[in-house]
Amino acid sequence: MRLLVVEDEEAIRKQLVEFLAQQGFAVDQAADGRDGLFYAKEYDYDLAIVDIGLPVLNGIELIQKARAAGKQYPVLILTARGNWQDKVQGLEAGADDYLVKPFHNEELRARVNALIRRASGHASPKLEFGPVVIDTAAKSVTRNGEHIELTSYEYNTLEYLAVHAGEAISKTVLTEHLYQQDFERDSNVIEVFIGRLRKKLDPDGSLQLITTLRGRGYRFNPDFQAMAKAQGN
Amino acid sequence: MLLPLLLGFSATMLNHAYQRSLRSAERDALHHQIYILLGAAEPGDKGLQLPPVLAEPRYSSVNSGLLAWVVGTAGRVQWRSRSSELIPDLDMPRITTAFNPGRLQFFSAWVEDKEYYAISYDTVWDVNAKERGYRFVVMQSREPMLNELKAYQKRLWRWLGGLAFLLIIVQTLIAKWGLSPLRKLAADLEKVEEGLQQLPGVYPAEIQPVTDNLNRVLRSEQAQRERYRNTLSDLAHSLKTPLAVIRGHLESRQNLSAENLAQMVDEQVSRMSSIVDHQLRRASAQVTHAGRVNAVPVKPVIERLVRALRKVYQAKNIDFQLNIPTPLSFHGDEADLMELMGNIIDNACKYGNHSLAISAAQEGNDLSLRVEDDGPGVAADVQQTILTRGARADTATPGQGIGLAVAVDILSSYGGSIDIFRSRLGGAGFAVRIPN
């Protein structure tokens, strides 16, 4: 999952980026509205976190322009004032949720996960695929109730595929959403992750969770979903 | 400024008119003298004869200022009045124009440094059966006329000068008297600057609205200052408690584990943050509503909030039922209405399940707003606490009821009230009343 953080206060931006990176997100960052808009229009993020009071171009305008440019990903606004006029303005401009500063990291994590989940059409933080359960809140995976140890990159690859279950995801898209802007990309690494995931999740090859689509990338196998159950309500 | 100009102009005009009338009177007099002479003249043996004493006594006395003589066509003096006897012939003005019977001429002349105004009349007489031409000349000294003009001018200037002086004085007095309330106002404002709270005293009706408005501004300014001072001291005092807790822990060097210490600091930081939040919102909410003039339509504000909150609580898929008459208005600040309703509706979204009802109506002099949800409702024993919390933010536990406390703060600044009731939807209902 690749995130954009636009925040002008350096201390807060650093904290945010650090925390989100710890959570396994690839994070791009910008310190003012103009830079932020450039990133926001240039890449397809999974989520953007935008402070309302930005220099050069304020957060509301940034969101409006990104939305006008056709960007659909969820946007979380940060506001220091916390009054309803700001919140309503931000939401009207195209944001999906707000967070009032100062906030707890746990709160941020919950909102970010909820928004990403909501954007992918899943209501519950738990994605169930038969015996395999991916808990996007806890970032953990179990098979038949047994915890499966995954590195964060492995988990992120799996989560991205599972959230977009049934879609063909190219290696380029995967790399884009796993690594941040200034990261050297190597699509071979993806193959390695997929190989390891298959081995860990499905050692005997009976589930066929991830299908390789020649020349098109990978697909999390939709036939395998017990989506009705996963979506619960 | 205009006054001296006006007076100067009228003086010039008056002077000019008077001069003209004097000149015309002078001409008439000379004309008259010619007729007197003509009437007295008799043709005799030695040409035209005039009697030594004429009807006009001034011809007989020397230096009377009125002179007359008759000249023949050859230039010989035929007759001269006694009054001209002291003047030598050579000094008599010579008239150079050609003899032209019937012609009347006016001219000015200087004789012995005196200005004269003169008339000449050319006549033809039948003397001894012979036609002879005679020129009659009458000269009148201009001295009396000039003296009279001078005296008139003197009088004129004196009167006008006096008038101007009087007018200026009157004008100054009027201005002084008319502006005295403003001067008083300026002095009073100075006193206000030095610490007086209100503009004292009564002012004339013309400036009473100004002073009333000034007093209103002063009052609201004062109230504002008072509130800022209170907020500031509230803020400072309420921040002292968490700071004291942290310092206490640090100074007592208790054997707190790193984890407990972090937790303690986190708790106090959250507390301070919510205190700051609360005070900030209270400060912006508690502006005076003395001049409640703008009518804010209620429906669009609520609709905007609902659209925004629907987005935030998308996962809950809440069904909002709105029952707000379109013409309903709130007399106050739009931001306050939004803040008030935002907090109450947000609270209902948080605790409700799937249904939410918002209704508004004008009930008598009050604006009534109701927000109901289908959540668990509010237990009777906490009802009072969640509504009074925030009155003392330093005792509020972070994250609880701050939103409602803000709503209560806003309401109290408008003199409104809030009540909790059990909703027909099954959950809590909040009923707000604001004088409107």
Coordinates of C-alpha atoms in Angstrom, one line a residue, chain B:
Chain B
M1 CA -13.6 81.8 3.0
L2 CA -16.4 82.8 0.6
L3 CA -17.6 85.6 2.8
P4 CA -14.8 88.2 2.1
L5 CA -15.0 87.4 -1.6
L6 CA -18.7 88.0 -1.6
L7 CA -18.4 91.2 0.4
G8 CA -15.6 92.5 -1.8
F9 CA -17.5 91.8 -4.9
S10 CA -20.7 93.5 -3.7
A11 CA -18.7 96.5 -2.6
T12 CA -17.1 96.9 -6.0
M13 CA -20.5 96.6 -7.6
L14 CA -22.1 99.2 -5.3
N15 CA -19.2 101.6 -5.9
H16 CA -19.4 101.3 -9.6
A17 CA -23.2 101.9 -9.6
Y18 CA -22.9 104.9 -7.5
Q19 CA -20.1 106.4 -9.7
R20 CA -22.3 105.9 -12.7
S21 CA -25.3 107.6 -11.1
L22 CA -23.0 110.5 -10.0
R23 CA -21.7 110.9 -13.5
S24 CA -25.1 111.0 -15.0
A25 CA -26.3 113.5 -12.4
E26 CA -23.3 115.6 -13.4
R27 CA -24.2 115.5 -17.0
D28 CA -27.8 116.4 -16.3
A29 CA -26.6 119.4 -14.2
L30 CA -24.3 120.7 -17.0
H31 CA -27.1 120.3 -19.5
H32 CA -29.3 122.3 -17.3
Q33 CA -26.7 125.1 -17.0
I34 CA -26.5 125.3 -20.8
Y35 CA -30.3 126.0 -20.9
I36 CA -30.0 128.6 -18.2
L37 CA -27.3 130.4 -20.3
L38 CA -29.2 130.1 -23.5
G39 CA -32.3 131.5 -21.8
A40 CA -30.4 134.5 -20.5
A41 CA -28.6 135.3 -23.7
E42 CA -29.8 138.2 -25.8
P43 CA -28.5 139.4 -29.1
G44 CA -27.3 143.0 -28.7
D45 CA -25.3 145.6 -30.7
K46 CA -22.0 144.1 -29.9
G47 CA -23.0 140.5 -30.6
L48 CA -24.5 138.2 -28.0
Q49 CA -25.1 139.7 -24.6
L50 CA -25.6 138.1 -21.2
P51 CA -26.7 139.8 -18.1
P52 CA -24.0 140.2 -15.4
V53 CA -26.1 138.5 -12.8
L54 CA -27.6 135.2 -13.8
A55 CA -30.3 133.1 -12.2
E56 CA -27.6 130.7 -11.0
P57 CA -25.8 132.5 -8.1
R58 CA -22.7 130.4 -8.5
Y59 CA -21.8 132.2 -11.7
S60 CA -21.5 135.4 -9.8
S61 CA -19.2 134.2 -7.0
V62 CA -15.5 133.6 -7.6
N63 CA -14.2 130.0 -7.0
S64 CA -17.7 128.6 -6.9
G65 CA -16.6 125.8 -9.1
L66 CA -19.1 126.6 -11.8
L67 CA -17.7 128.5 -14.8
A68 CA -19.2 129.5 -18.0
W69 CA -18.2 131.5 -21.1
V70 CA -19.2 132.1 -24.6
V71 CA -16.8 132.1 -27.5
G72 CA -17.3 133.4 -30.9
T73 CA -16.4 131.4 -34.0
A74 CA -13.2 133.4 -34.3
G75 CA -12.1 132.3 -30.9
R76 CA -12.7 135.6 -29.2
V77 CA -14.3 135.4 -25.8
Q78 CA -17.7 137.0 -26.0
W79 CA -18.7 136.6 -22.4
R80 CA -17.4 135.0 -19.3
S81 CA -19.0 134.5 -16.0
R82 CA -17.8 136.3 -12.9
S83 CA -16.8 133.1 -11.3
S84 CA -14.1 132.6 -13.9
E85 CA -12.6 136.1 -13.6
L86 CA -9.6 134.9 -11.6
I87 CA -8.6 132.5 -14.2
P88 CA -6.3 133.9 -16.8
D89 CA -7.4 133.6 -20.4
L90 CA -4.4 131.4 -21.2
D91 CA -5.5 128.8 -18.7
M92 CA -8.9 128.5 -20.2
P93 CA -9.2 125.3 -22.0
R94 CA -9.2 125.6 -25.8
I95 CA -11.7 123.6 -27.6
T96 CA -10.1 122.2 -30.7
T97 CA -13.1 120.7 -32.4
A98 CA -14.6 122.4 -35.4
F99 CA -17.6 124.6 -34.9
N100 CA -20.7 122.6 -35.6
P101 CA -24.0 124.2 -34.8
G102 CA -26.3 122.1 -32.6
R103 CA -23.5 119.9 -31.3
L104 CA -23.3 119.1 -27.7
Q105 CA -20.0 117.9 -26.3
F106 CA -18.9 116.7 -22.9
F107 CA -15.3 116.7 -21.9
S108 CA -12.9 116.7 -18.9
A109 CA -10.5 119.5 -18.4
W110 CA -7.8 120.6 -15.9
V111 CA -7.7 124.1 -14.8
E112 CA -5.3 125.3 -12.2
D113 CA -4.8 121.7 -11.0
K114 CA -8.5 121.2 -10.6
E115 CA -10.5 118.7 -12.5
Y116 CA -13.5 120.0 -14.3
Y117 CA -16.3 118.4 -16.2
A118 CA -17.4 120.5 -19.1
I119 CA -20.0 120.8 -21.7
S120 CA -19.9 122.8 -24.9
Y121 CA -22.8 123.7 -27.1
D122 CA -22.5 125.3 -30.5
T123 CA -25.3 127.7 -31.4
V124 CA -26.1 130.2 -34.3
W125 CA -27.7 133.5 -33.4
D126 CA -29.3 136.2 -35.5
V127 CA -27.4 139.3 -34.4
N128 CA -28.1 142.5 -36.2
A129 CA -29.7 140.5 -39.0
K130 CA -26.5 138.6 -39.3
E131 CA -26.0 135.0 -38.4
R132 CA -23.3 134.6 -35.9
G133 CA -22.0 131.3 -34.3
Y134 CA -21.4 131.2 -30.6
R135 CA -20.0 128.3 -28.5
F136 CA -21.4 128.1 -25.0
V137 CA -19.1 126.4 -22.5
V138 CA -20.0 125.4 -18.9
M139 CA -17.4 123.8 -16.6
Q140 CA -18.2 122.4 -13.2
S141 CA -15.5 121.4 -10.8
R142 CA -15.6 117.7 -10.0
E143 CA -14.2 118.3 -6.5
P144 CA -17.6 118.1 -4.7
M145 CA -18.6 115.1 -6.7
L146 CA -15.2 113.4 -6.0
N147 CA -15.5 114.3 -2.3
E148 CA -18.9 112.9 -2.2
L149 CA -17.7 109.7 -3.9
K150 CA -14.8 109.4 -1.5
A151 CA -17.1 109.8 1.5
Y152 CA -19.5 107.3 0.0
Q153 CA -16.7 104.8 -0.5
K154 CA -15.4 105.4 3.0
R155 CA -18.9 104.8 4.4
L156 CA -19.4 101.7 2.2
W157 CA -16.1 100.1 3.2
R158 CA -16.8 100.9 6.8
W159 CA -20.2 99.2 6.7
L160 CA -19.1 96.2 4.7
G161 CA -16.0 95.8 6.8
G162 CA -18.1 95.9 10.0
L163 CA -20.6 93.5 8.4
A164 CA -17.8 91.1 7.5
F165 CA -16.3 91.3 10.9
L166 CA -19.7 90.6 12.5
L167 CA -20.4 87.7 10.2
I168 CA -17.0 86.1 10.9
I169 CA -17.6 86.4 14.6
V170 CA -21.1 85.0 14.3
Q171 CA -19.9 82.2 12.0
T172 CA -17.1 81.3 14.4
L173 CA -19.5 81.3 17.3
I174 CA -22.0 79.1 15.4
A175 CA -19.2 76.6 14.5
K176 CA -17.9 76.6 18.0
W177 CA -21.3 76.0 19.4
G178 CA -22.3 73.5 16.8
L179 CA -19.1 71.5 17.2
S180 CA -19.0 71.6 20.9
P181 CA -20.7 68.2 21.3
L182 CA -18.0 66.6 19.1
R183 CA -15.3 68.3 21.1
K184 CA -16.9 66.9 24.2
L185 CA -17.1 63.5 22.5
A186 CA -13.4 63.7 21.7
A187 CA -12.5 64.6 25.3
D188 CA -14.7 61.8 26.5
L189 CA -13.1 59.3 24.2
E190 CA -9.8 60.4 25.5
K191 CA -11.1 59.6 29.0
V192 CA -12.2 56.2 27.7
E193 CA -8.7 55.6 26.5
E194 CA -7.5 56.4 29.9
G195 CA -9.7 53.8 31.5
L196 CA -13.3 55.1 31.6
Q197 CA -15.7 52.3 30.6
Q198 CA -18.4 54.1 28.8
L199 CA -19.0 57.5 27.1
P200 CA -20.7 59.5 29.9
G201 CA -23.4 62.0 29.6
V202 CA -26.1 62.9 27.1
Y203 CA -25.3 64.2 23.7
P204 CA -27.5 66.1 21.2
A205 CA -29.9 63.9 19.2
E206 CA -27.8 64.3 16.1
I207 CA -24.8 62.5 17.5
Q208 CA -26.6 60.3 19.9
P209 CA -26.6 57.3 17.5
V210 CA -22.9 57.6 17.0
T211 CA -22.2 57.6 20.8
D212 CA -24.7 54.8 21.3
N213 CA -22.9 52.7 18.7
L214 CA -19.6 53.6 20.2
N215 CA -20.8 52.6 23.6
R216 CA -22.1 49.3 22.1
V217 CA -18.7 48.6 20.6
L218 CA -17.0 49.5 23.8
R219 CA -19.3 47.2 25.7
S220 CA -18.7 44.3 23.4
E221 CA -15.0 45.0 23.3
Q222 CA -15.0 45.0 27.1
A223 CA -17.0 41.8 27.4
Q224 CA -14.6 40.3 24.8
R225 CA -11.6 41.4 26.8
E226 CA -13.1 40.0 30.0
R227 CA -13.8 36.7 28.3
Y228 CA -10.3 36.5 26.9
R229 CA -8.9 37.2 30.3
N230 CA -11.1 34.5 31.8
T231 CA -10.3 32.0 29.1
L232 CA -6.6 32.8 29.5
S233 CA -6.6 32.3 33.2
D234 CA -8.8 29.2 32.9
L235 CA -6.4 27.9 30.3
A236 CA -3.3 28.6 32.4
H237 CA -4.9 27.2 35.6
S238 CA -6.2 24.1 34.0
L239 CA -2.9 23.4 32.3
K240 CA -1.1 23.6 35.6
T241 CA -2.7 20.5 36.9
P242 CA -1.4 18.0 34.3
L243 CA 1.9 19.8 34.4
A244 CA 2.0 19.4 38.1
V245 CA 1.2 15.7 37.8
I246 CA 4.1 15.1 35.4
R247 CA 6.5 17.1 37.4
G248 CA 5.4 15.4 40.6
H249 CA 6.1 12.0 39.0
L250 CA 9.5 13.2 37.8
E251 CA 10.5 14.7 41.1
S252 CA 9.3 12.0 43.4
R253 CA 11.5 9.6 41.3
Q254 CA 9.0 6.8 41.8
N255 CA 10.0 3.6 40.4
L256 CA 7.8 4.0 37.4
S257 CA 8.6 1.6 34.6
A258 CA 9.3 3.2 31.3
E259 CA 6.0 1.9 30.1
N260 CA 4.0 3.4 33.0
L261 CA 5.9 6.7 32.6
A262 CA 5.0 6.8 28.9
Q263 CA 1.4 6.1 29.7
M264 CA 1.3 8.7 32.4
V265 CA 2.8 11.3 30.1
D266 CA 0.5 10.3 27.3
E267 CA -2.5 10.7 29.6
Q268 CA -1.5 14.1 30.7
V269 CA -0.7 15.2 27.2
S270 CA -4.1 14.1 26.0
R271 CA -5.6 16.0 28.9
M272 CA -3.7 19.1 28.1
S273 CA -4.6 18.8 24.4
S274 CA -8.3 18.5 25.1
I275 CA -8.1 21.5 27.5
V276 CA -6.5 23.6 24.8
D277 CA -9.0 22.3 22.3
H278 CA -11.9 23.1 24.5
Q279 CA -10.7 26.6 25.4
L280 CA -10.0 27.4 21.8
R281 CA -13.5 26.3 20.7
R282 CA -15.1 28.1 23.6
A283 CA -13.2 31.3 22.8
S284 CA -14.4 31.2 19.2
A285 CA -17.9 30.2 20.2
Q286 CA -18.3 32.9 22.8
V287 CA -18.4 36.0 20.8
T288 CA -21.1 38.4 21.7
H289 CA -24.4 38.1 20.0
A290 CA -25.5 41.6 20.6
G291 CA -25.9 42.4 17.0
R292 CA -27.8 39.3 15.9
V293 CA -28.9 40.5 12.6
N294 CA -28.1 37.9 9.9
A295 CA -30.6 35.2 9.4
V296 CA -29.0 31.9 8.5
P297 CA -31.2 29.4 6.7
V298 CA -31.1 26.2 8.9
K299 CA -31.8 23.6 6.3
P300 CA -28.8 24.1 4.0
V301 CA -26.4 24.1 7.1
I302 CA -27.9 20.8 8.3
E303 CA -27.9 19.3 4.9
R304 CA -24.2 20.1 4.4
L305 CA -23.4 18.5 7.8
V306 CA -25.4 15.4 6.9
R307 CA -23.7 15.0 3.6
A308 CA -20.3 15.4 5.3
L309 CA -21.2 13.0 8.1
R310 CA -22.7 10.4 5.7
K311 CA -19.3 10.3 4.1
V312 CA -17.5 9.9 7.4
Y313 CA -19.9 7.2 8.7
Q314 CA -20.2 5.6 5.3
A315 CA -19.6 2.2 6.8
K316 CA -22.6 2.5 9.1
N317 CA -24.9 3.3 6.2
I318 CA -27.0 5.6 8.4
D319 CA -30.4 6.6 7.3
F320 CA -30.9 10.3 7.9
Q321 CA -34.5 11.5 8.2
L322 CA -34.7 15.3 7.9
N323 CA -37.7 17.3 8.8
I324 CA -36.7 20.9 8.5
P325 CA -39.0 23.6 6.9
T326 CA -37.1 25.4 4.2
P327 CA -37.9 29.0 5.3
L328 CA -36.7 28.4 8.9
S329 CA -33.8 30.7 9.8
F330 CA -31.4 30.9 12.7
H331 CA -30.6 34.5 13.8
G332 CA -26.9 34.3 14.6
D333 CA -23.6 33.1 13.3
E334 CA -23.6 30.4 10.7
A335 CA -20.3 28.9 12.1
D336 CA -22.0 28.6 15.5
L337 CA -25.0 26.8 14.1
M338 CA -22.7 24.5 12.2
E339 CA -20.5 23.8 15.2
L340 CA -23.5 23.3 17.5
M341 CA -25.3 20.9 15.2
G342 CA -22.1 19.3 13.9
N343 CA -21.2 18.2 17.4
I344 CA -24.7 16.9 18.3
I345 CA -25.3 15.1 15.0
D346 CA -21.8 13.6 15.0
N347 CA -22.4 12.4 18.5
A348 CA -25.7 10.8 17.3
C349 CA -23.9 9.2 14.4
K350 CA -21.2 7.8 16.7
Y351 CA -23.7 6.2 19.2
G352 CA -26.6 5.5 16.8
N353 CA -26.9 2.4 14.7
H354 CA -28.6 3.0 11.4
S355 CA -31.3 5.6 11.9
L356 CA -31.1 9.2 12.7
A357 CA -33.8 11.8 12.7
I358 CA -33.2 15.6 12.6
S359 CA -36.1 18.0 12.9
A360 CA -36.3 21.7 13.4
A361 CA -39.1 24.2 13.9
Q362 CA -39.8 27.6 15.2
E363 CA -41.7 27.3 18.4
G364 CA -42.9 30.6 19.7
N365 CA -39.8 32.7 20.2
D366 CA -37.5 29.7 20.2
L367 CA -35.8 27.8 17.5
S368 CA -36.2 24.1 18.4
L369 CA -33.8 21.5 17.0
R370 CA -34.1 17.8 17.7
V371 CA -31.6 15.1 16.9
E372 CA -32.6 11.5 17.6
D373 CA -30.7 8.2 17.2
D374 CA -31.4 4.5 17.6
G375 CA -28.4 3.8 19.8
P376 CA -28.2 2.7 23.4
G377 CA -29.4 6.0 24.7
V378 CA -28.0 8.0 27.6
A379 CA -28.3 6.6 31.1
A380 CA -30.1 9.0 33.5
D381 CA -27.1 9.3 35.8
V382 CA -24.7 10.5 33.1
Q383 CA -27.1 12.8 31.4
Q384 CA -26.3 15.7 33.6
T385 CA -22.6 15.1 33.5
I386 CA -22.2 15.0 29.7
L387 CA -24.1 18.2 29.4
T388 CA -22.3 20.1 32.1
R389 CA -18.9 18.8 31.3
G390 CA -16.6 21.3 29.7
A391 CA -17.8 23.9 32.2
R392 CA -14.6 22.9 33.9
A393 CA -12.4 21.3 31.2
D394 CA -9.6 20.5 33.5
T395 CA -11.8 17.8 35.1
A396 CA -12.9 16.3 31.8
T397 CA -11.5 13.0 30.8
P398 CA -10.1 13.2 27.4
G399 CA -12.1 12.0 24.4
Q400 CA -15.4 12.0 26.3
G401 CA -18.2 14.4 25.7
I402 CA -16.0 17.2 24.5
G403 CA -18.2 17.7 21.4
L404 CA -21.3 18.0 23.5
A405 CA -19.6 20.3 25.9
V406 CA -18.8 22.6 23.0
A407 CA -22.4 22.5 22.0
V408 CA -23.4 23.5 25.5
D409 CA -20.9 26.3 25.5
I410 CA -22.3 27.7 22.2
L411 CA -25.8 27.3 23.5
S412 CA -25.1 29.2 26.7
S413 CA -23.6 32.1 24.7
Y414 CA -26.9 32.3 22.9
G415 CA -29.0 31.8 26.0
G416 CA -30.2 28.5 24.8
S417 CA -30.7 25.1 26.4
I418 CA -30.3 21.4 25.7
D419 CA -32.2 18.5 27.0
I420 CA -31.8 14.7 26.7
F421 CA -34.9 12.6 26.1
R422 CA -35.6 9.0 25.1
S423 CA -36.2 9.0 21.4
R424 CA -39.0 7.1 19.6
L425 CA -36.2 5.6 17.5
G426 CA -35.1 3.8 20.7
G427 CA -31.9 5.8 21.4
A428 CA -31.0 9.2 22.7
G429 CA -32.7 12.4 21.7
F430 CA -31.2 15.8 22.1
A431 CA -33.6 18.7 22.1
V432 CA -32.0 22.2 21.6
R433 CA -33.9 25.4 22.2
I434 CA -32.4 28.8 21.2
P435 CA -34.1 32.1 21.6
N436 CA -34.6 33.2 18.0

